[in-house]
Coordinates of C-alpha atoms in Angstrom, one line a residue:
Chain A
M1 CA 106.3 65.1 207.9
P2 CA 106.0 61.3 208.0
E3 CA 107.3 59.4 211.0
S4 CA 109.3 56.8 209.0
Y5 CA 110.2 56.1 205.4
W6 CA 108.1 53.6 203.6
R7 CA 110.6 52.8 200.9
E8 CA 114.3 53.3 200.0
Y9 CA 115.6 54.2 196.6
L10 CA 119.1 54.7 195.2
Y11 CA 119.2 58.3 194.2
Y12 CA 121.2 59.0 191.0
P13 CA 121.4 62.8 190.7
G14 CA 123.6 62.9 187.5
C15 CA 126.0 65.7 186.6
S16 CA 123.5 68.5 185.9
L17 CA 121.9 68.3 189.4
H18 CA 125.3 69.2 190.9
S19 CA 125.6 72.3 188.7
T20 CA 123.1 74.0 186.5
S21 CA 120.1 72.3 188.0
K22 CA 121.0 72.5 191.7
S23 CA 117.4 73.6 192.5
Y24 CA 116.2 70.3 191.1
D25 CA 118.5 68.4 193.4
E26 CA 117.5 70.5 196.4
S27 CA 113.7 70.2 195.7
A28 CA 113.8 66.5 194.8
R29 CA 115.5 65.6 198.0
A30 CA 113.2 67.8 200.1
V31 CA 110.0 66.5 198.5
G32 CA 111.1 62.9 198.7
Q33 CA 111.8 63.3 202.4
A34 CA 108.4 65.0 203.0
L35 CA 106.6 62.2 201.2
G36 CA 108.4 59.5 203.1
A37 CA 110.6 58.2 200.2
K38 CA 114.2 57.7 201.3
F39 CA 116.7 58.7 198.7
V40 CA 120.2 57.4 199.4
E41 CA 122.7 58.7 196.9
L42 CA 124.3 55.9 194.8
S43 CA 127.9 56.1 196.1
D44 CA 130.6 57.0 193.6
W45 CA 128.3 57.1 190.6
N46 CA 129.6 58.3 187.3
C47 CA 128.2 60.2 184.3
C48 CA 125.4 58.3 182.4
G49 CA 127.0 59.1 179.0
A50 CA 124.1 61.4 178.0
T51 CA 123.5 61.5 174.3
A52 CA 127.1 62.3 173.5
Y53 CA 128.7 58.9 174.0
M54 CA 126.2 57.1 171.8
G55 CA 127.2 59.2 168.9
I56 CA 130.9 58.3 169.1
K57 CA 131.2 54.7 170.4
E58 CA 128.4 52.3 171.2
L59 CA 130.2 50.0 173.6
T60 CA 131.7 52.8 175.7
A61 CA 128.3 54.3 175.9
F62 CA 126.7 51.1 177.3
T63 CA 129.7 50.6 179.6
V64 CA 129.7 54.0 181.1
S65 CA 126.0 53.5 182.0
A66 CA 126.5 49.9 183.1
R67 CA 129.0 50.8 185.8
N68 CA 126.2 52.7 187.6
L69 CA 123.9 49.7 187.1
A70 CA 126.5 47.4 188.5
L71 CA 127.0 49.6 191.6
A72 CA 123.3 49.7 192.1
E73 CA 122.9 46.0 191.8
Q74 CA 125.3 45.5 194.7
R75 CA 122.9 47.4 196.8
G76 CA 119.8 45.6 195.6
K77 CA 117.6 48.6 195.2
E78 CA 115.9 50.5 192.4
I79 CA 117.7 53.5 190.9
V80 CA 115.7 56.7 190.7
A81 CA 117.0 59.4 188.3
P82 CA 115.5 62.9 188.3
C83 CA 117.1 63.8 185.0
S84 CA 115.4 62.7 181.8
G85 CA 118.7 62.3 180.0
C86 CA 120.1 60.0 182.7
Y87 CA 116.9 58.1 182.8
V88 CA 116.9 57.4 179.1
G89 CA 120.7 56.6 179.1
L90 CA 120.6 54.2 182.0
N91 CA 117.3 52.6 180.8
K92 CA 118.6 52.2 177.3
A93 CA 121.7 50.4 178.4
N94 CA 119.7 48.2 180.7
N95 CA 117.3 47.2 178.0
Y96 CA 119.9 46.7 175.3
L97 CA 122.1 44.5 177.5
K98 CA 119.0 42.3 178.0
E99 CA 118.2 42.2 174.4
F100 CA 121.7 41.7 173.0
P101 CA 123.6 39.1 175.1
E102 CA 126.8 39.6 173.0
V103 CA 126.9 43.3 173.9
H104 CA 126.2 42.4 177.6
K105 CA 129.2 40.0 177.6
K106 CA 131.6 42.6 176.2
V107 CA 130.3 45.2 178.7
N108 CA 131.0 42.7 181.6
A109 CA 134.4 42.0 180.2
A110 CA 135.1 45.8 180.5
L111 CA 133.5 46.1 183.9
S112 CA 135.6 43.3 185.3
E113 CA 138.7 45.5 184.8
G114 CA 137.3 47.5 187.7
G115 CA 136.2 44.5 189.7
L116 CA 132.5 44.9 188.8
E117 CA 129.9 42.7 187.1
Y118 CA 126.4 43.5 186.0
K119 CA 123.9 40.6 186.0
G120 CA 121.0 42.6 184.8
T121 CA 118.6 42.8 187.8
V122 CA 118.3 46.6 188.4
K123 CA 115.2 48.6 187.6
V124 CA 115.7 52.2 186.5
R125 CA 113.0 54.7 187.5
H126 CA 112.4 58.3 186.9
L127 CA 111.5 60.7 189.8
L128 CA 108.2 61.6 188.1
D129 CA 107.4 57.9 187.9
V130 CA 108.1 57.4 191.6
F131 CA 106.0 60.3 192.7
T132 CA 103.2 59.3 190.3
H133 CA 103.0 55.6 190.7
D134 CA 104.7 54.7 194.0
V135 CA 103.5 57.7 196.0
G136 CA 100.4 58.4 194.0
Y137 CA 98.2 61.5 193.7
E138 CA 96.0 60.7 196.7
K139 CA 98.9 60.5 199.0
V140 CA 100.4 63.7 197.6
K141 CA 97.1 65.4 198.2
Q142 CA 97.1 64.3 201.8
F143 CA 100.4 65.9 202.5
V144 CA 99.4 69.2 200.8
T145 CA 99.3 72.0 203.4
K146 CA 99.3 75.0 201.1
P147 CA 97.1 74.3 198.0
L148 CA 98.2 76.4 195.1
E149 CA 94.7 77.6 194.1
G150 CA 94.4 79.3 190.8
L151 CA 98.1 78.8 189.8
K152 CA 98.0 78.4 186.0
V153 CA 100.8 76.0 185.5
G154 CA 101.9 74.5 182.2
C155 CA 103.5 71.0 182.3
Y156 CA 106.4 70.9 179.9
Y157 CA 107.6 67.3 179.6
G158 CA 110.2 67.6 176.8
C159 CA 111.2 64.4 175.1
Q160 CA 113.2 61.9 176.9
I161 CA 110.9 61.4 179.9
V162 CA 108.1 60.0 177.7
R163 CA 110.0 58.7 174.7
P164 CA 110.9 56.1 173.5
R165 CA 107.9 54.3 175.0
N166 CA 108.0 53.5 178.7
E167 CA 105.7 52.8 181.6
I168 CA 105.5 56.3 182.9
D169 CA 103.1 58.0 180.5
D170 CA 101.9 58.4 176.9
P171 CA 104.7 59.3 174.5
E172 CA 102.8 62.2 172.9
C173 CA 100.0 63.3 175.2
P174 CA 101.4 62.7 178.7
E175 CA 99.4 63.9 181.7
T176 CA 101.0 62.6 184.9
M177 CA 102.5 66.0 185.8
E178 CA 99.1 67.7 185.3
M179 CA 97.6 65.2 187.8
L180 CA 100.3 65.9 190.3
M181 CA 99.8 69.6 189.9
K182 CA 96.0 69.1 190.5
A183 CA 96.8 67.1 193.6
C184 CA 98.7 70.2 194.7
G185 CA 95.6 72.3 194.2
A186 CA 97.0 74.1 191.1
A187 CA 95.2 74.6 187.9
P188 CA 97.2 72.9 185.1
V189 CA 96.7 74.3 181.6
D190 CA 97.2 72.2 178.6
F191 CA 99.4 73.4 175.7
A192 CA 100.1 71.9 172.3
L193 CA 103.8 71.6 172.5
K194 CA 104.1 70.1 176.0
A195 CA 106.0 67.0 174.8
F196 CA 108.0 68.6 172.0
C197 CA 111.7 69.2 171.8
C198 CA 113.5 72.2 173.3
G199 CA 116.5 71.7 171.1
G200 CA 118.6 69.8 173.6
S201 CA 122.3 70.3 173.1
L202 CA 121.7 72.0 169.8
M203 CA 121.4 75.2 171.8
G204 CA 125.2 75.0 172.0
T205 CA 126.0 73.7 168.5
E206 CA 123.3 75.2 166.4
E207 CA 121.8 78.1 168.4
D208 CA 119.4 79.2 165.7
I209 CA 117.6 75.9 165.8
G210 CA 117.5 75.9 169.6
L211 CA 116.1 79.5 169.8
R212 CA 113.4 78.7 167.2
L213 CA 112.2 75.6 169.2
V214 CA 112.3 77.5 172.5
K215 CA 110.3 80.3 170.9
N216 CA 107.7 77.9 169.5
L217 CA 107.0 76.3 172.8
L218 CA 107.0 79.6 174.8
H219 CA 104.6 81.0 172.3
S220 CA 102.3 77.9 172.6
A221 CA 102.4 78.2 176.4
F222 CA 101.8 82.0 176.3
R223 CA 98.7 81.6 174.1
S224 CA 97.3 79.1 176.5
G225 CA 97.5 81.6 179.3
I226 CA 100.2 79.8 181.2
K227 CA 101.9 81.8 184.0
V228 CA 104.6 79.3 185.0
L229 CA 106.1 76.2 183.4
V230 CA 107.3 73.1 185.2
T231 CA 109.5 70.4 183.8
P232 CA 111.2 67.2 184.9
C233 CA 114.3 67.8 182.7
P234 CA 117.4 69.8 183.5
L235 CA 118.3 70.6 179.9
C236 CA 114.7 71.8 179.1
Q237 CA 114.8 74.0 182.1
M238 CA 118.2 75.4 181.1
N239 CA 117.2 76.1 177.5
V240 CA 113.9 77.7 178.3
D241 CA 115.1 79.7 181.2
A242 CA 118.5 80.9 180.1
Y243 CA 117.7 81.5 176.5
Q244 CA 114.1 82.8 176.9
K245 CA 115.0 86.5 176.4
R246 CA 117.3 85.8 173.5
A247 CA 114.6 83.7 171.7
G248 CA 112.1 86.5 172.3
R249 CA 114.4 89.2 171.0
K250 CA 115.2 87.2 167.8
Y251 CA 111.5 86.8 167.0
G252 CA 110.3 90.2 168.2
M253 CA 108.3 88.7 171.0
E254 CA 108.4 89.4 174.7
F255 CA 108.3 86.4 177.0
D256 CA 108.2 86.4 180.7
I257 CA 107.3 82.8 181.7
P258 CA 109.4 81.4 184.6
I259 CA 110.2 77.7 184.3
L260 CA 110.7 75.6 187.5
F261 CA 111.2 71.9 188.2
F262 CA 107.9 70.1 189.0
T263 CA 109.4 69.2 192.4
Q264 CA 109.7 72.9 193.3
I265 CA 106.0 73.4 192.9
I266 CA 105.1 70.2 194.7
G267 CA 107.4 71.3 197.5
L268 CA 105.7 74.7 197.8
A269 CA 102.3 73.0 198.2
L270 CA 103.7 70.7 200.8
G271 CA 104.7 73.8 202.8
I272 CA 108.4 73.5 202.4
E273 CA 110.4 76.8 202.6
P274 CA 111.0 78.2 199.1
K275 CA 114.7 78.6 199.8
K276 CA 115.1 74.9 200.6
L277 CA 113.5 74.2 197.1
G278 CA 116.0 76.3 195.3
I279 CA 113.4 78.8 194.3
G280 CA 115.3 82.0 193.2
R281 CA 117.9 80.1 191.2
E282 CA 115.9 80.6 188.0
I283 CA 116.9 83.4 185.7
I284 CA 113.4 84.4 184.7
S285 CA 112.2 85.1 188.2
A286 CA 109.2 83.2 189.5
H287 CA 108.8 85.6 192.4
E288 CA 105.8 87.5 191.1
V289 CA 103.9 84.5 190.0
L290 CA 104.5 82.6 193.3
K291 CA 104.0 85.6 195.6
P292 CA 100.5 84.6 196.6
Y293 CA 101.6 81.2 197.6
I294 CA 104.7 81.9 199.5
Chain B
M1 CA 114.0 63.2 140.8
T2 CA 116.9 64.1 138.7
R3 CA 119.0 61.2 137.3
R4 CA 122.1 60.7 139.3
P5 CA 125.3 60.4 137.3
D6 CA 127.0 58.2 139.9
I7 CA 124.2 55.6 140.0
Q8 CA 123.4 54.3 136.5
R9 CA 122.4 50.8 137.3
E10 CA 121.7 48.6 140.2
G11 CA 125.3 47.2 140.1
D12 CA 126.7 50.6 141.0
M13 CA 125.1 50.6 144.4
D14 CA 127.3 49.9 147.4
L15 CA 125.1 47.5 149.3
S16 CA 127.7 46.8 152.0
F17 CA 126.6 50.1 153.6
L18 CA 123.2 48.7 154.2
D19 CA 124.7 45.8 156.0
E20 CA 126.9 48.0 158.1
V21 CA 123.7 49.7 159.4
R22 CA 121.7 46.5 159.7
V23 CA 124.2 44.9 162.2
V24 CA 123.9 47.6 164.8
P25 CA 121.4 46.8 167.6
G26 CA 118.1 48.1 166.4
G27 CA 119.3 48.7 162.9
E28 CA 118.0 45.5 161.3
K29 CA 114.6 46.9 160.6
I30 CA 115.8 49.6 158.2
V31 CA 114.9 47.2 155.3
D32 CA 111.2 47.5 156.3
C33 CA 111.2 51.3 155.6
I34 CA 108.3 52.2 153.3
Q35 CA 109.4 55.8 152.7
C36 CA 106.2 57.2 154.2
G37 CA 108.0 60.2 155.6
T38 CA 106.4 60.1 159.1
C39 CA 109.9 60.4 160.6
S40 CA 110.7 63.6 158.6
G41 CA 107.3 65.1 159.3
S42 CA 107.8 64.5 163.0
C43 CA 111.3 65.7 163.2
P44 CA 111.7 69.1 165.0
T45 CA 114.8 70.0 163.0
S46 CA 114.0 68.5 159.5
Y47 CA 112.9 71.9 158.3
L48 CA 116.6 72.8 158.0
M49 CA 117.9 69.5 156.6
E50 CA 119.0 68.9 153.1
D51 CA 118.6 65.2 153.9
S52 CA 115.8 64.5 156.3
P53 CA 115.6 61.0 157.9
R54 CA 113.5 59.7 155.1
D55 CA 116.1 60.9 152.5
L56 CA 118.9 59.4 154.6
F57 CA 117.2 56.1 154.7
Y58 CA 116.7 55.7 151.0
K59 CA 120.3 56.8 150.5
I60 CA 121.5 54.1 152.9
R61 CA 119.5 51.5 151.0
A62 CA 120.8 52.8 147.7
G63 CA 124.3 52.5 149.0
L64 CA 125.2 56.2 148.7
R65 CA 127.7 55.8 151.5
N66 CA 129.8 58.9 151.3
E67 CA 126.9 61.2 150.7
V68 CA 125.1 59.9 153.9
L69 CA 128.2 60.0 156.1
K70 CA 129.3 63.5 155.2
S71 CA 125.9 65.0 155.7
P72 CA 125.7 67.6 158.4
D73 CA 122.1 66.6 159.0
I74 CA 123.0 63.5 160.9
W75 CA 124.2 65.9 163.7
L76 CA 120.9 67.8 163.8
C77 CA 119.2 64.8 165.4
T78 CA 118.4 65.9 169.0
S79 CA 117.4 62.4 170.1
C80 CA 113.8 63.5 170.8
Y81 CA 112.6 60.1 169.7
M82 CA 109.4 61.4 168.0
C83 CA 110.1 59.5 164.8
Y84 CA 110.9 56.4 166.8
V85 CA 107.5 56.3 168.5
R86 CA 105.6 57.2 165.4
C87 CA 107.3 55.0 162.7
P88 CA 104.5 52.7 161.4
K89 CA 107.1 50.0 160.8
N90 CA 108.7 50.2 164.2
I91 CA 112.1 51.2 162.9
K92 CA 114.3 52.6 165.7
V93 CA 115.1 55.7 163.7
T94 CA 116.9 57.5 166.5
D95 CA 119.2 54.5 167.1
I96 CA 120.0 54.4 163.4
M97 CA 120.8 58.2 163.5
Y98 CA 123.2 57.4 166.4
A99 CA 124.8 54.6 164.2
L100 CA 125.3 57.1 161.4
K101 CA 126.9 59.5 163.8
R102 CA 129.3 56.7 164.9
I103 CA 130.3 55.5 161.5
S104 CA 130.7 59.1 160.3
S105 CA 132.9 60.0 163.3
K106 CA 135.0 56.9 163.0
E107 CA 135.8 57.6 159.4
R108 CA 136.5 61.3 160.2
F109 CA 133.7 62.6 158.0
S110 CA 132.4 64.6 160.9
L111 CA 135.4 66.6 161.9
Q112 CA 133.8 69.7 160.4
W113 CA 130.5 69.5 162.4
R114 CA 130.1 71.1 165.8
G115 CA 127.8 68.3 167.1
Y116 CA 130.7 66.0 166.7
H117 CA 133.1 68.3 168.6
L118 CA 130.6 68.7 171.5
A119 CA 130.3 64.9 171.8
K120 CA 134.1 64.6 171.8
S121 CA 134.6 67.3 174.3
F122 CA 132.0 65.7 176.5
M123 CA 133.7 62.3 176.3
S124 CA 137.2 63.7 177.1
V125 CA 135.9 65.4 180.3
V126 CA 134.0 62.3 181.4
N127 CA 136.8 59.9 180.6
R128 CA 139.2 62.0 182.7
D129 CA 137.0 62.6 185.8
G130 CA 134.1 60.1 185.6
R131 CA 131.7 63.0 185.6
N132 CA 130.8 65.9 183.4
N133 CA 131.6 69.4 184.3
E134 CA 129.3 71.7 182.3
T135 CA 131.5 74.8 182.7
E136 CA 134.6 73.1 181.4
L137 CA 132.7 71.3 178.7
L138 CA 131.4 74.6 177.3
L139 CA 134.8 76.2 177.5
R140 CA 136.4 73.4 175.6
F141 CA 133.7 73.2 173.0
F142 CA 133.5 76.9 172.3
L143 CA 137.3 77.4 172.1
K144 CA 137.5 74.6 169.6
T145 CA 134.5 75.5 167.4
K146 CA 133.5 79.2 167.8
P147 CA 135.4 81.2 170.3
F148 CA 133.1 84.1 169.7
G149 CA 130.3 82.0 171.3
L150 CA 132.2 82.3 174.6
I151 CA 131.8 86.1 174.6
R152 CA 128.3 85.9 173.3
N153 CA 127.2 83.5 176.1
S154 CA 129.3 85.1 178.9
L155 CA 126.4 87.0 180.3
I156 CA 124.3 83.9 180.6
G157 CA 127.2 82.2 182.2
L158 CA 127.5 85.0 184.7
K159 CA 123.8 84.9 185.5
L160 CA 124.1 81.2 186.1
W161 CA 127.2 81.6 188.3
L162 CA 125.5 84.3 190.4
R163 CA 122.7 81.8 191.1
G164 CA 125.1 79.1 192.1
R165 CA 124.5 77.1 189.0
M166 CA 127.9 77.2 187.4
P167 CA 130.5 75.5 189.7
M168 CA 134.1 76.1 188.6
M169 CA 135.8 73.1 190.1
P170 CA 135.5 69.7 188.4
H171 CA 134.5 66.7 190.5
R172 CA 136.4 63.5 190.1
I173 CA 134.9 60.2 191.3
K174 CA 136.8 58.2 193.9
E175 CA 137.4 55.1 192.0
I176 CA 138.7 57.0 189.0
K177 CA 141.6 54.5 188.3
K178 CA 139.2 51.6 188.0
F179 CA 136.8 53.7 186.0
R180 CA 139.5 54.5 183.5
A181 CA 140.6 50.9 183.3
I182 CA 136.9 49.9 182.5
M183 CA 136.6 52.6 179.8
A184 CA 140.0 51.6 178.3
K185 CA 138.9 48.0 178.0
A186 CA 135.5 49.0 176.5
E187 CA 137.4 51.1 174.0
S188 CA 139.5 48.2 173.0
L189 CA 136.6 45.8 172.6
S190 CA 134.6 48.3 170.7
T191 CA 133.9 47.6 167.0
M192 CA 131.8 50.6 166.3

């Protein structure tokens, strides 16, 4: 455990990390602390707007994100969002306000009703970005106490962490998570659909499409010999975990590939107790696969 | 392509629709579309669409307003942004899909599509509390669109609950009054 923190971030958990993705919250905080990054929760944050707001009203979508940006600006620190949806939502609002001053003006007019103003100085980061570029593979490696030798892990990025284009990684062939997994001593295995869509919220609205997409990517992972998947996205974890058996049944296949958050695997390698990382909250149990490392 | 009875000559096209789409942030580039189909080929859900993104784009430019706005395919966009990063003309396809969703909701073309109702349920929960509550969101959505879905998914819900992943109580932010005032103002300033 490091003696002191080398940097402080404003942690923006987002709604999912307080419910369906509790294990992501638990492991992100634990790993951040172990690596010496101080995560202070952005006080009184609100929902980022997800993909839903943008489909109904544009200005309310930008405003709901901008309130968080304004709160962060008062604190003068970078925001770090573990959820890919929050990351895209906040980042999109941030960039559009810069690009379209007339939208920015209206958003500020709305924010002023709550005594807030956003000048436009906040930087939005994703947790994967922070662990990759601020902490770095070398430093992660130094902190590893239990290397995960031989663990065949597939890195499932999903969409919104790499697209639209950003500074984190390549939009179609990302490999930052693989590098982190290597730093943890694991053996990452490439698979074709690692940056393809899980169906997102279509799993609720059009289940047939969601199941087909989940089946496709599990099949791709299975054929590559992957034993466990990791992801940086709550919705991906939820779809692949909770609907895995149903997708298998529909297509006459049997899948048994647990999916965890990438922070849970890093945490294990850092020697953090599995319970503190939320391991065991997944529906497709990772117990068998992780047994040799616990 | 079969001859369309509603469009006989150029003068029949409603070009104002193209202007509606062009004015949204990121929408101006739609006029650059070369109909190459990279967007449709990259789309994870286009296999089910009657009008894939490429079709929607030519219809926007041909002024087929109602046909585009009542299409269920608009709501099949998952926002995966694959088309967006691959478009050779740098058209912000996903953003245009969002714009279509908005125009279509505003004019009540979308009332029959489940994607619209999920977005609406999401907004009403967040506008009330400042945060989303996944349990309530799903209850609201399924009751409105397919009550049978509640029964169908109850086992998954139970499994999540047993693992501490399905909290029952909504969480309201502290400054909720100010939040609501902000959102009400944004609503009043909103043009689309």
